[in-house]
PDB file of C-alpha atoms in Angstrom:
ATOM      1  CA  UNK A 154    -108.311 -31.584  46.602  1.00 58.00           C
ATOM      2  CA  UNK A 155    -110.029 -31.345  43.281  1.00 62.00           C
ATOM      3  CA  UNK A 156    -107.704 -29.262  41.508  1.00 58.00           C
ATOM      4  CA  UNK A 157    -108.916 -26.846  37.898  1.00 61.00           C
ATOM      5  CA  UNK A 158    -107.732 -28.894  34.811  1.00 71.00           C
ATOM      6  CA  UNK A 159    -106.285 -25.562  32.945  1.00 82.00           C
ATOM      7  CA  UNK A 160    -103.188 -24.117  34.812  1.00 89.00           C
ATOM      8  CA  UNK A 161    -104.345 -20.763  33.827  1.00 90.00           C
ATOM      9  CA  UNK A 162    -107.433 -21.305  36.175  1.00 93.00           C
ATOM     10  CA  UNK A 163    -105.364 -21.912  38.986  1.00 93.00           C
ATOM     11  CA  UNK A 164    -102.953 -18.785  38.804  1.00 94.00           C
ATOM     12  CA  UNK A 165    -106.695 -16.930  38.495  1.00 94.00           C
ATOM     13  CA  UNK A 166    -107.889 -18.280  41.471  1.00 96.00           C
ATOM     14  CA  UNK A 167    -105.204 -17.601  43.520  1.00 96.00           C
ATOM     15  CA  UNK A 168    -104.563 -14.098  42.311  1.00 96.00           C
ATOM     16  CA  UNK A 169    -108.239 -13.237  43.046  1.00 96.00           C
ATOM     17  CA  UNK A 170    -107.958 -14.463  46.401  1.00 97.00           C
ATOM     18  CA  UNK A 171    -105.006 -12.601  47.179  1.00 96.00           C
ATOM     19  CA  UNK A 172    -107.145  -9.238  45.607  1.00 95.00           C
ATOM     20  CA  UNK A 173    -110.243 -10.470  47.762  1.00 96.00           C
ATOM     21  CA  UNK A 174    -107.874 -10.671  50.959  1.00 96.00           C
ATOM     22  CA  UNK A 175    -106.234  -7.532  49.699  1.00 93.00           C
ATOM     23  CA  UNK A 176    -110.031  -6.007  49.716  1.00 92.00           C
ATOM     24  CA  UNK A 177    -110.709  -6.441  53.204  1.00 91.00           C
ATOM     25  CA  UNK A 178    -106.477  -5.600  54.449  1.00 91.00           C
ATOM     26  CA  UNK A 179    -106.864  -2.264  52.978  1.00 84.00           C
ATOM     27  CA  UNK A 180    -109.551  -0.414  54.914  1.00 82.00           C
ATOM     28  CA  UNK A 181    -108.462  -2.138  58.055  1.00 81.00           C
ATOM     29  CA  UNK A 182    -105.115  -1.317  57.703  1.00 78.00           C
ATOM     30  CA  UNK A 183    -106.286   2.544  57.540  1.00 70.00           C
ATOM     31  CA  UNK A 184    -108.293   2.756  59.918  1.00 63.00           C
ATOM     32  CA  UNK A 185    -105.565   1.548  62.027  1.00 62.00           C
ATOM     33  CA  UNK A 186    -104.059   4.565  60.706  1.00 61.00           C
ATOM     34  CA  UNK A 187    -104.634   8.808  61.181  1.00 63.00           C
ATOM     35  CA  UNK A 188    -106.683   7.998  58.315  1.00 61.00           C
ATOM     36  CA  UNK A 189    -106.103   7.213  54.686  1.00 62.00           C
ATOM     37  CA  UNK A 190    -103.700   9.511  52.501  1.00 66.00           C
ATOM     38  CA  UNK A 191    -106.139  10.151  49.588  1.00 70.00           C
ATOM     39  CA  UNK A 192    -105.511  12.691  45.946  1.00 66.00           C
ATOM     40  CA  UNK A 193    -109.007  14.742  47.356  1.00 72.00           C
ATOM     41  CA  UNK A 194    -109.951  14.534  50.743  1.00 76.00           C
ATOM     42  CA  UNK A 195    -113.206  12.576  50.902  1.00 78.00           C
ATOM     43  CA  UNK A 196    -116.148  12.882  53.470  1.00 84.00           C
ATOM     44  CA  UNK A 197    -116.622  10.400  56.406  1.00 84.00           C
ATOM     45  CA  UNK A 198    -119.638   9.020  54.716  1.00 90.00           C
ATOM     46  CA  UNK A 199    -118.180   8.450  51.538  1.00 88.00           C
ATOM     47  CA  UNK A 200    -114.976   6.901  53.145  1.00 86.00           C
ATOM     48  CA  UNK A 201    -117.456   4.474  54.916  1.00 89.00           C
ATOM     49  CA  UNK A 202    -118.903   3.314  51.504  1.00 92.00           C
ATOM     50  CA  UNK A 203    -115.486   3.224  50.304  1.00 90.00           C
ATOM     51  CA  UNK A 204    -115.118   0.695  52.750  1.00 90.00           C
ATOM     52  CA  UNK A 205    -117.774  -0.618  52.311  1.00 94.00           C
ATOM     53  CA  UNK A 206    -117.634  -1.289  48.671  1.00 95.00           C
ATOM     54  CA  UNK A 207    -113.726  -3.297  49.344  1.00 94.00           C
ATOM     55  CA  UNK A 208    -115.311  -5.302  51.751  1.00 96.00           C
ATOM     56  CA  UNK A 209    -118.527  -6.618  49.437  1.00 97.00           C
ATOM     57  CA  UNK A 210    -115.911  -6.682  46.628  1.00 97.00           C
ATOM     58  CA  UNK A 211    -114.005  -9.008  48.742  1.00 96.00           C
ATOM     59  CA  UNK A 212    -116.470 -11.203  50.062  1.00 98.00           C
ATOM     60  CA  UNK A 213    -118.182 -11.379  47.078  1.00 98.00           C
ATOM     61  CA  UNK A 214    -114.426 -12.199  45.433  1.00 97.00           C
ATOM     62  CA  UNK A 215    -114.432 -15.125  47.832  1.00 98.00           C
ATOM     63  CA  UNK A 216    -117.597 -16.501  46.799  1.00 98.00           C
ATOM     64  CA  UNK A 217    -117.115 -16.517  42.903  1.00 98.00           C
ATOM     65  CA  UNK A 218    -113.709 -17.926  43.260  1.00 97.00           C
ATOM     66  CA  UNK A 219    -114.765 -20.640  45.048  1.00 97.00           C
ATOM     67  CA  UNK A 220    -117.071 -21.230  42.223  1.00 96.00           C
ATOM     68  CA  UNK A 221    -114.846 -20.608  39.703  1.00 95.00           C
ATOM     69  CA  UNK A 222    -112.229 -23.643  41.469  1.00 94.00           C
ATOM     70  CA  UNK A 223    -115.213 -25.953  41.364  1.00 93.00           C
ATOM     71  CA  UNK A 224    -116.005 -24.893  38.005  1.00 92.00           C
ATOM     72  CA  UNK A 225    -119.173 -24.240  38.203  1.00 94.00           C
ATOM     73  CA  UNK A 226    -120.870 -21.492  35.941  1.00 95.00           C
ATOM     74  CA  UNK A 227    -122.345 -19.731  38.384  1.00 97.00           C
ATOM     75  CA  UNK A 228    -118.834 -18.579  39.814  1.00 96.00           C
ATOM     76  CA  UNK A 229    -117.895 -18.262  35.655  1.00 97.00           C
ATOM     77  CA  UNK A 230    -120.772 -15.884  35.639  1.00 97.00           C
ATOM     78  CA  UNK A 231    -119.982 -14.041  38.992  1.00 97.00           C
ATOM     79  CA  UNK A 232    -116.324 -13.649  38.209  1.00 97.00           C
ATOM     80  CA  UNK A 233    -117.435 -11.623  35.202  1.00 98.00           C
ATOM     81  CA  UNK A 234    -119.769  -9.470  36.806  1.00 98.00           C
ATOM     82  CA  UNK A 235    -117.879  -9.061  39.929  1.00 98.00           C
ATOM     83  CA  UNK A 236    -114.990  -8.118  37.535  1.00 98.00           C
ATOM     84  CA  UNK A 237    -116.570  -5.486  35.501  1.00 98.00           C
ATOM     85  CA  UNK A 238    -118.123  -4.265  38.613  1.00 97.00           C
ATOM     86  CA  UNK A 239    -114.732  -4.066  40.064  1.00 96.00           C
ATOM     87  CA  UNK A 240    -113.095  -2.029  37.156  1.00 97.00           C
ATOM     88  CA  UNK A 241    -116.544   0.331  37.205  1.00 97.00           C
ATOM     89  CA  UNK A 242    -115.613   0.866  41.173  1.00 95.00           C
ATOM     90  CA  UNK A 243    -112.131   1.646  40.582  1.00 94.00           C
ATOM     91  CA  UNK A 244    -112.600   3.770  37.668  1.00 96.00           C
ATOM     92  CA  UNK A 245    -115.063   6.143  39.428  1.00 93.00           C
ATOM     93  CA  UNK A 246    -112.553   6.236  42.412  1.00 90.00           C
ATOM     94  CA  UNK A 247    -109.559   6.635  40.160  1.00 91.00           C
ATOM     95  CA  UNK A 248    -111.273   9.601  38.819  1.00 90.00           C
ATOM     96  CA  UNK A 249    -113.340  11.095  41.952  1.00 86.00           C
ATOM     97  CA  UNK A 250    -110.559   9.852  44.988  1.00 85.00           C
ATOM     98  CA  UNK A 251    -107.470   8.237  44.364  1.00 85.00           C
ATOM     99  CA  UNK A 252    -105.105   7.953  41.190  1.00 84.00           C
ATOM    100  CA  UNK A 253    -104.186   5.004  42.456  1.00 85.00           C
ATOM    101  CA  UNK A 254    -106.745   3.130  42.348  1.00 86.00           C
ATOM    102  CA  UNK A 255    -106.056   1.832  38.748  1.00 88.00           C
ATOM    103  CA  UNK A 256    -104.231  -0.913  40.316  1.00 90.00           C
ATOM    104  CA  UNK A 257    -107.192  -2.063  41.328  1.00 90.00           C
ATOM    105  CA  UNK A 258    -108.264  -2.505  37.571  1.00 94.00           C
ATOM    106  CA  UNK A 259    -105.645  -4.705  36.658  1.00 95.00           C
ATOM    107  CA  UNK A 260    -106.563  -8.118  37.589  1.00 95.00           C
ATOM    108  CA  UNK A 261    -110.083  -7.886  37.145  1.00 97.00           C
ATOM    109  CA  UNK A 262    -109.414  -6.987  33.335  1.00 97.00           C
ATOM    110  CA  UNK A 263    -106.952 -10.075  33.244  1.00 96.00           C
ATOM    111  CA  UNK A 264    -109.516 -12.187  34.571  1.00 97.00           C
ATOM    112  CA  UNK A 265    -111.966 -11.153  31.619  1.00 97.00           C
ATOM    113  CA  UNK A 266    -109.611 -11.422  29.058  1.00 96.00           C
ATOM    114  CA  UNK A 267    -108.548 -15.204  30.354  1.00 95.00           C
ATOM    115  CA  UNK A 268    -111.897 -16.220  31.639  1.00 96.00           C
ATOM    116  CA  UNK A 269    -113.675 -15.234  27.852  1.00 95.00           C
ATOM    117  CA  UNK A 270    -110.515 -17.258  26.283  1.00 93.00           C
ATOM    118  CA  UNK A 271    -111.541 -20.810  28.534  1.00 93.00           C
ATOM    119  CA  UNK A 272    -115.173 -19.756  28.578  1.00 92.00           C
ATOM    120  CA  UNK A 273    -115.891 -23.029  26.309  1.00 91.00           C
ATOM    121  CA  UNK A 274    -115.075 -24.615  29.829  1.00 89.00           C
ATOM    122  CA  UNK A 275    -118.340 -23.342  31.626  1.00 90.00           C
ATOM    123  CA  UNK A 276    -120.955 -23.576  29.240  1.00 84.00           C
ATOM    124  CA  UNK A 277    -122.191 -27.489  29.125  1.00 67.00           C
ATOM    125  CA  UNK A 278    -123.315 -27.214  33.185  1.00 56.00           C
ATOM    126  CA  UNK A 279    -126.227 -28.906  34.026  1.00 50.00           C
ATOM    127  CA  UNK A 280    -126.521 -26.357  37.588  1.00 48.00           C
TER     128      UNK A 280
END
């Protein structure tokens, strides 16, 4: 196993696979349930692209980790994206659905902050 040289990397990795993993136990787990407890009742249709929106996030979390463990810009790139995309998602549904969905803005804003810091890292990539 080709292990990430920085430490940091690592504990970024594995933290957005748990969040990725996290992205795809959440709506399952509900709809397991009577249906999710939400701040303001939501519509069936937006509940499904609630749903919808964990699941890309968490596949697509998948992906740009892997890329970010082989460091390879393109998961660089994607991690940023997916993370500001992430925070964007979780703001609107902090605001429109859920309070708490500002945990969900956490780790995506630590993965900015420490991904800009070791961003040196990812720019000399021939791919």
């Amino acid at each position: 196993m080709n292990l990430p040289k920085r430490k940091g990397l690592i504990i970024v990795c594995l933290l957005a696979v748990i969040q990725s993993i996290a992205r795809f136990a959440i709506p399952l787990t509900l709809s397991t349930m009577d249906g999710p407890v939400l701040d303001n009742p939501v519509s069936e249709e937006l509940m499904m692209f609630i749903n919808a929106m964990f699941y890309l996030i968490g596949a697509l979390g998948l992906v740009t980790t892997y890329g970010l463990w082989r460091r390879k810009r393109w998961g660089f790139l994607g991690a940023l994206v997916l993370s500001a995309g992430t925070i964007a998602f979780d703001v609107w549904a902090m605001v429109a659905v859920q309070s708490s969905a500002a945990m969900g803005i956490v780790l995506p804003a630590l993965f900015i902050i420490y991904l800009l810091l070791i961003r040196k890292d990812f720019q000399e990539e021939g791919d």
